[in-house]
Short mmCIF file of C-alpha atoms in Angstrom, two decimals:
data_model
loop_
_atom_site.label_atom_id
_atom_site.label_comp_id
_atom_site.label_asym_id
_atom_site.label_seq_id
_atom_site.Cartn_x
_atom_site.Cartn_y
_atom_site.Cartn_z
CA MET A 27 0.00 0.00 0.00
CA ARG A 28 0.99 3.64 -0.40
CA ILE A 29 1.39 5.72 2.75
CA TYR A 30 2.80 9.17 3.51
CA ARG A 31 5.14 9.68 6.44
CA LEU A 32 6.78 12.73 7.99
CA GLU A 33 10.51 12.15 7.98
CA GLY A 34 13.51 14.33 8.81
CA THR A 35 13.25 18.10 8.48
CA VAL A 36 10.22 20.39 8.57
CA GLY A 37 8.26 21.61 5.54
CA THR A 38 6.76 19.71 2.63
CA LYS A 39 10.12 18.02 1.93
CA SER A 40 9.47 15.96 5.07
CA LEU A 41 6.29 14.53 3.50
CA VAL A 42 7.45 11.28 1.89
CA MET A 43 5.31 8.65 0.18
CA ARG A 44 6.33 5.05 0.90
CA GLU A 45 5.31 1.57 -0.21
CA GLU A 46 4.58 -0.66 2.78
CA PRO A 47 2.82 -4.00 3.33
CA GLU A 48 -0.92 -3.75 3.90
CA PRO A 49 -1.48 -4.05 7.66
CA LEU A 50 -3.58 -6.70 9.38
CA PRO A 51 -5.90 -5.86 12.28
CA ASN A 52 -5.26 -7.27 15.75
CA PRO A 53 -8.24 -8.75 17.69
CA HIS A 54 -9.68 -5.38 18.77
CA GLU A 55 -8.76 -3.43 15.61
CA ILE A 56 -10.43 -2.58 12.31
CA LEU A 57 -8.78 -2.14 8.91
CA MET A 58 -10.05 0.97 7.13
CA ARG A 59 -9.77 1.61 3.39
CA VAL A 60 -9.24 5.38 3.39
CA ARG A 61 -11.30 7.11 0.70
CA ALA A 62 -10.47 10.76 1.48
CA THR A 63 -8.64 12.92 4.02
CA SER A 64 -8.66 16.64 4.83
CA LEU A 65 -6.19 19.18 6.18
CA ASN A 66 -6.46 21.27 9.34
CA ARG A 67 -4.38 24.12 10.73
CA ARG A 68 -2.70 21.76 13.16
CA ASP A 69 -1.42 19.67 10.23
CA ALA A 70 0.34 22.73 8.81
CA MET A 71 1.75 23.48 12.27
CA ILE A 72 3.07 19.92 12.58
CA LEU A 73 4.70 20.23 9.17
CA ASN A 74 6.23 23.58 10.16
CA GLY A 75 7.52 22.27 13.49
CA THR A 76 5.38 24.73 15.50
CA TYR A 77 2.77 22.37 16.97
CA PRO A 78 2.90 22.21 20.80
CA LEU A 79 2.68 18.40 20.84
CA THR A 80 5.80 16.74 19.39
CA PRO A 81 4.91 14.37 16.54
CA ARG A 82 6.32 10.87 16.48
CA GLU A 83 9.22 10.45 14.06
CA GLY A 84 7.97 8.92 10.82
CA VAL A 85 4.30 9.31 11.72
CA ALA A 86 1.62 9.11 9.02
CA PRO A 87 -0.03 12.57 9.01
CA LEU A 88 -3.62 13.87 9.06
CA SER A 89 -6.23 13.25 11.73
CA ASP A 90 -9.27 13.64 9.48
CA GLY A 91 -10.36 11.05 6.98
CA ALA A 92 -13.17 8.76 5.92
CA GLY A 93 -13.40 5.26 4.56
CA GLU A 94 -14.98 1.85 4.88
CA VAL A 95 -14.10 -1.09 7.09
CA VAL A 96 -12.58 -3.89 5.00
CA ALA A 97 -11.50 -6.25 7.79
CA VAL A 98 -12.07 -6.63 11.53
CA GLY A 99 -10.22 -8.40 14.32
CA ASP A 100 -11.72 -11.48 15.95
CA ALA A 101 -12.82 -9.59 19.09
CA VAL A 102 -14.31 -6.51 17.41
CA THR A 103 -17.94 -5.80 18.41
CA ARG A 104 -18.50 -2.16 17.39
CA PHE A 105 -18.07 -2.48 13.60
CA ALA A 106 -18.54 -4.83 10.68
CA VAL A 107 -17.05 -5.03 7.21
CA GLY A 108 -18.66 -2.38 5.00
CA ASP A 109 -19.29 0.21 7.74
CA ARG A 110 -18.39 3.80 6.83
CA VAL A 111 -16.14 5.25 9.52
CA THR A 112 -13.90 8.11 10.59
CA GLY A 113 -11.35 8.30 13.37
CA SER A 114 -11.62 10.28 16.60
CA TYR A 115 -9.01 13.07 16.84
CA PHE A 116 -7.97 12.28 20.45
CA ALA A 117 -8.13 8.55 19.89
CA ARG A 118 -8.13 7.52 23.57
CA TRP A 119 -10.45 10.25 24.85
CA ILE A 120 -13.85 8.59 24.97
CA ASP A 121 -15.82 10.88 27.32
CA GLY A 122 -15.54 13.31 30.22
CA ARG A 123 -12.61 15.71 30.65
CA VAL A 124 -9.32 15.32 28.84
CA ASN A 125 -6.18 14.56 30.86
CA ALA A 126 -2.49 13.92 30.23
CA GLY A 127 -3.10 10.22 29.64
CA LEU A 128 -5.49 10.91 26.75
CA ILE A 129 -3.48 13.30 24.58
CA ASP A 130 -2.50 10.88 21.80
CA GLN A 131 -3.68 12.27 18.47
CA LEU A 132 -4.11 10.69 15.07
CA GLY A 133 -1.58 12.18 12.66
CA CYS A 134 0.73 13.31 15.45
CA THR A 135 1.63 10.75 18.12
CA LEU A 136 -0.40 8.01 16.39
CA ASP A 137 -0.40 7.17 12.70
CA GLY A 138 -2.97 9.24 10.86
CA LEU A 139 -5.02 8.70 7.74
CA LEU A 140 -2.90 9.90 4.80
CA THR A 141 -2.56 6.32 3.65
CA GLU A 142 -4.33 3.75 1.53
CA TYR A 143 -5.19 1.54 4.52
CA ALA A 144 -5.24 2.43 8.22
CA VAL A 145 -5.54 0.23 11.28
CA LEU A 146 -7.56 1.71 14.16
CA ASP A 147 -8.54 0.31 17.51
CA GLU A 148 -12.31 -0.14 17.35
CA GLN A 149 -12.66 2.38 20.22
CA TRP A 150 -10.94 5.06 18.11
CA ALA A 151 -13.57 5.13 15.35
CA VAL A 152 -17.19 6.19 14.81
CA ARG A 153 -19.77 5.60 12.11
CA LEU A 154 -20.47 8.27 9.52
CA PRO A 155 -23.81 9.73 8.36
CA ASP A 156 -25.09 8.03 5.23
CA HIS A 157 -25.89 11.24 3.31
CA LEU A 158 -22.28 12.46 3.10
CA ASN A 159 -19.95 11.63 0.23
CA TRP A 160 -16.36 10.64 1.03
CA HIS A 161 -14.99 14.17 0.62
CA GLN A 162 -17.57 15.66 2.97
CA ALA A 163 -17.22 12.82 5.48
CA ALA A 164 -13.45 13.35 5.71
CA THR A 165 -13.76 16.82 7.27
CA LEU A 166 -15.46 16.24 10.59
CA SER A 167 -13.27 14.99 13.42
CA CYS A 168 -11.06 18.09 13.92
CA ALA A 169 -12.54 21.26 12.40
CA GLY A 170 -16.11 20.02 12.60
CA LEU A 171 -15.90 18.88 16.21
CA THR A 172 -13.98 21.98 17.30
CA ALA A 173 -16.73 24.15 15.84
CA TRP A 174 -19.48 21.98 17.36
CA ASN A 175 -18.04 22.24 20.86
CA ALA A 176 -17.31 25.95 20.44
CA VAL A 177 -20.94 26.65 19.50
CA THR A 178 -22.78 24.16 21.69
CA GLY A 179 -20.44 23.66 24.64
CA SER A 180 -20.58 27.19 26.04
CA GLY A 181 -24.29 27.08 26.84
CA ILE A 182 -24.55 30.49 25.18
CA ALA A 183 -25.79 29.84 21.66
CA LYS A 184 -29.58 29.82 21.77
CA PRO A 185 -32.18 30.67 19.11
CA GLY A 186 -32.09 34.34 18.21
CA GLN A 187 -28.72 35.05 19.79
CA TRP A 188 -25.76 36.36 17.82
CA VAL A 189 -22.68 34.26 17.01
CA LEU A 190 -19.60 35.78 15.38
CA VAL A 191 -17.24 33.78 13.16
CA ILE A 192 -13.99 34.95 11.59
CA GLY A 193 -12.66 33.98 8.17
CA SER A 194 -13.69 31.16 5.87
CA GLY A 195 -11.65 28.19 7.02
CA GLY A 196 -13.13 24.91 8.16
CA VAL A 197 -13.80 25.81 11.81
CA SER A 198 -15.38 29.14 10.89
CA LEU A 199 -17.74 27.71 8.28
CA PHE A 200 -18.72 24.77 10.45
CA SER A 201 -19.42 27.24 13.30
CA LEU A 202 -21.63 29.27 10.97
CA GLN A 203 -23.54 26.16 9.90
CA PHE A 204 -23.97 24.84 13.44
CA ALA A 205 -25.07 28.24 14.75
CA LYS A 206 -27.74 28.49 12.05
CA LEU A 207 -28.80 24.91 12.81
CA LEU A 208 -29.45 26.08 16.41
CA GLY A 209 -31.51 29.06 15.24
CA CYS A 210 -28.87 31.70 15.97
CA ARG A 211 -28.06 34.79 13.97
CA VAL A 212 -24.52 34.95 12.60
CA VAL A 213 -22.01 37.71 11.94
CA ALA A 214 -19.23 36.62 9.57
CA VAL A 215 -16.04 38.66 9.38
CA THR A 216 -13.85 38.23 6.31
CA SER A 217 -10.75 39.91 4.93
CA ARG A 218 -11.90 39.15 1.38
CA ALA A 219 -14.82 41.21 0.10
CA GLU A 220 -15.35 38.73 -2.75
CA LYS A 221 -16.36 36.07 -0.19
CA THR A 222 -19.26 38.13 1.14
CA ASP A 223 -21.88 36.57 -1.11
CA LYS A 224 -20.65 33.04 -0.33
CA LEU A 225 -20.95 33.67 3.40
CA ARG A 226 -24.46 35.08 2.98
CA ALA A 227 -25.44 32.08 0.86
CA LEU A 228 -24.27 29.82 3.69
CA GLY A 229 -26.57 31.64 6.10
CA ALA A 230 -24.65 34.61 7.55
CA ASP A 231 -27.08 37.38 8.56
CA LEU A 232 -24.42 40.10 8.65
CA VAL A 233 -21.10 40.05 6.79
CA ILE A 234 -18.28 42.49 7.55
CA SER A 235 -15.31 42.94 5.20
CA THR A 236 -12.20 44.01 7.11
CA SER A 237 -10.76 45.46 3.91
CA ASP A 238 -13.58 48.01 4.04
CA MET A 239 -13.73 48.28 7.85
CA PRO A 240 -10.49 47.27 9.66
CA GLU A 241 -11.88 48.38 13.05
CA TRP A 242 -15.14 46.48 12.91
CA GLY A 243 -15.89 45.69 16.55
CA ALA A 244 -17.95 48.78 17.39
CA ALA A 245 -19.95 48.53 14.16
CA VAL A 246 -20.83 44.90 14.89
CA ARG A 247 -21.88 45.78 18.44
CA ASP A 248 -24.03 48.65 17.18
CA GLN A 249 -25.76 46.50 14.57
CA THR A 250 -26.35 43.47 16.80
CA GLY A 251 -26.66 44.97 20.27
CA GLY A 252 -23.59 42.93 21.17
CA VAL A 253 -22.50 39.44 20.11
CA ASP A 254 -23.34 36.62 22.53
CA LEU A 255 -20.70 34.14 21.33
CA VAL A 256 -17.48 34.65 19.39
CA VAL A 257 -15.67 31.70 17.81
CA GLU A 258 -12.28 33.43 17.79
CA THR A 259 -10.05 31.92 15.09
CA GLY A 260 -8.34 35.13 14.02
CA GLY A 261 -5.86 35.35 16.87
CA PRO A 262 -3.89 38.53 17.65
CA ALA A 263 -5.24 40.37 14.59
CA THR A 264 -8.90 40.14 15.65
CA PHE A 265 -9.09 39.48 19.38
CA ALA A 266 -9.51 43.12 20.46
CA GLN A 267 -12.26 43.68 17.89
CA SER A 268 -14.02 40.50 19.05
CA LEU A 269 -13.97 41.83 22.60
CA ILE A 270 -15.39 45.16 21.49
CA ALA A 271 -18.13 43.39 19.49
CA SER A 272 -19.20 41.22 22.44
CA THR A 273 -22.13 41.97 24.67
CA LEU A 274 -21.38 42.70 28.34
CA TYR A 275 -21.72 39.05 29.36
CA GLY A 276 -20.54 37.61 26.06
CA HIS A 277 -18.49 34.45 25.62
CA ILE A 278 -15.32 34.25 23.51
CA VAL A 279 -14.04 30.78 22.63
CA LEU A 280 -10.37 31.44 21.94
CA LEU A 281 -9.02 28.94 19.42
CA THR A 282 -6.03 30.75 17.91
CA LEU A 283 -3.41 32.23 20.24
CA GLN A 284 -0.61 33.10 17.81
CA ASP A 285 -0.27 34.51 14.33
CA ALA A 286 1.92 33.11 11.56
CA LYS A 287 4.91 35.16 12.78
CA GLY A 288 4.65 33.90 16.35
CA GLY A 289 2.92 37.00 17.74
CA SER A 290 0.71 36.22 20.75
CA ILE A 291 -2.72 37.32 21.92
CA GLN A 292 -2.49 40.43 24.07
CA MET A 293 -5.13 41.20 26.69
CA PRO A 294 -6.25 44.81 26.10
CA ALA A 295 -6.83 45.87 29.71
CA ALA A 296 -8.61 49.11 28.82
CA LEU A 297 -11.22 47.08 26.92
CA TYR A 298 -11.51 44.07 29.18
CA GLN A 299 -11.98 46.05 32.36
CA ARG A 300 -15.22 47.38 30.85
CA SER A 301 -16.41 43.85 30.02
CA LEU A 302 -17.68 40.82 31.90
CA ALA A 303 -17.13 38.52 28.93
CA THR A 304 -15.97 34.97 29.58
CA ILE A 305 -12.91 33.82 27.63
CA SER A 306 -12.45 30.06 27.32
CA ARG A 307 -10.38 27.47 25.49
CA LEU A 308 -11.15 24.02 24.14
CA PHE A 309 -9.25 21.16 22.54
CA VAL A 310 -11.39 19.61 19.80
CA GLY A 311 -13.38 17.04 21.82
CA SER A 312 -13.99 13.45 22.85
CA ARG A 313 -15.43 10.51 20.92
CA THR A 314 -18.73 11.05 22.72
CA ASN A 315 -18.75 14.67 21.51
CA LEU A 316 -17.99 13.48 17.98
CA GLU A 317 -20.88 11.01 18.06
CA ALA A 318 -23.27 13.74 19.26
CA MET A 319 -22.15 16.07 16.48
CA LEU A 320 -22.57 13.36 13.86
CA ARG A 321 -26.12 12.69 15.05
CA ALA A 322 -26.92 16.38 14.49
CA VAL A 323 -25.19 16.36 11.09
CA SER A 324 -27.23 13.32 10.11
CA GLN A 325 -30.57 14.59 11.40
CA HIS A 326 -30.23 17.97 9.70
CA ARG A 327 -28.44 16.58 6.64
CA LEU A 328 -25.74 19.19 7.03
CA ARG A 329 -23.09 19.15 4.30
CA PRO A 330 -19.55 20.44 4.94
CA VAL A 331 -18.15 23.04 2.56
CA ILE A 332 -15.36 21.80 0.26
CA ASP A 333 -12.87 24.26 -1.20
CA LYS A 334 -10.62 22.06 -3.37
CA VAL A 335 -9.78 18.40 -3.91
CA PHE A 336 -6.27 17.07 -4.65
CA ALA A 337 -5.25 13.62 -5.85
CA PHE A 338 -3.46 11.31 -3.39
CA THR A 339 -0.19 11.82 -5.26
CA GLU A 340 -0.62 15.61 -4.89
CA ALA A 341 -0.60 15.68 -1.07
CA GLY A 342 2.36 18.10 -1.04
CA ASP A 343 0.45 20.46 -3.33
CA ALA A 344 -2.56 20.20 -1.00
CA TYR A 345 -0.41 21.28 1.94
CA ARG A 346 1.05 24.19 -0.04
CA TYR A 347 -2.39 25.33 -1.17
CA PHE A 348 -3.78 25.07 2.36
CA ARG A 349 -0.86 26.99 3.88
CA GLN A 350 -1.36 30.00 1.61
CA GLY A 351 -4.54 30.59 3.59
CA ASP A 352 -7.05 31.87 1.04
CA VAL A 353 -9.54 29.02 1.29
CA PHE A 354 -13.29 28.75 1.58
CA GLY A 355 -13.99 25.50 3.37
CA LYS A 356 -11.99 22.31 3.52
CA VAL A 357 -9.01 21.14 1.47
CA ILE A 358 -9.29 17.45 0.57
CA VAL A 359 -6.78 14.78 -0.44
CA ASP A 360 -8.53 12.01 -2.34
CA GLY A 361 -8.01 8.38 -1.48
CA ALA A 362 -5.23 6.41 -3.13
#
C-alpha cells in the first residue's frame, strides 16, 4: 500500500510517500480503506515544526479522513465489514474531561489517515452519516468537532442570539452552519470582500469585510446589540475587535493564540476592564462529543463546505495550497 510519512526536516520536503505492506488488524482493531482525508491548521503546524505536541518520528499525518471497514479483528464488536467510519481526533479520549493520559492524536503521536489503509482500535472510530460523500465525510473529526463544541459547549448559543465567526476556514464555516442549525443569527467577518456573497449564501445574517472596515468591533456591536458568542479563530489580529463586538456578558471561545509570525494574543486591559465577557479554550473534543455532532449532522443533513480536492499523489500540493490561507472551506486529499 501507499502511505505518507513525515521524515527528517520540517516543511513539505518531510512529506514522503512510501510503499509498505498492507497491515492486518489485531483482535480489537479494524482495517479501514481510506477514501479521502482533509487538512487542518494543526497539520500545517506539525509540518512547520510549530505544533505544541511533538509528533512521532515517521508518523503518518492527518487526523481527518473517511473510509470503509474492510476487515475486523476477531474480538471486534462495534463495527462490521462495509461500515463507513472516521477516526476520533484524540483517539483515547472517549468521554468526560481530557487529561495527560489521553493526549495521543491521530496524525501526530499516532499514525494518521494519509494512507491507503489504516488500522484503528475499534474504540478510536465512529460511524459516519449516510448522506455524506467521502470528501464531505473526511472533514469532521477536527474542524467540525472543534466548531461543534465551540458553539454548543458554552451554553450560550440559543435561538435568536448572535454568534460571530472569523474567516472562511473549516472551523469558521462549520461554526456558521452549526449556529444556524441552532436558530442563531450569525455575523461573519472576512478579509476578502469577494467572499461576502458566499458567506451570505451559507446563512450569515451580517457580513463584515475588514478590507472596508479594519476596526469592525464597534460597528458589529451597534448593529447586533452585542455578540453573545465569538468563535475566535483570528488570533492577535482580531481578538480586540471581538472583545469590542461582544455583549457585556458575552463568551469568547479562543481557538487561535498566535499569528503566523509567532505573535501572541495580548489582553487589552482598557477594553476588558469594561467587560464581563468569559474567555475560554477548548481542545477539539472526545469521541462522545464526535458522536453527538454526527447525530446532528445526520438529522439535519448538514453538508460540509469543500474548497478544493487534490489527488493522493498531490498531497504536497494540498499542503502548499492550504498553507497559503485563502480558502473557503476544507481542502481534501482524495483516497489512493
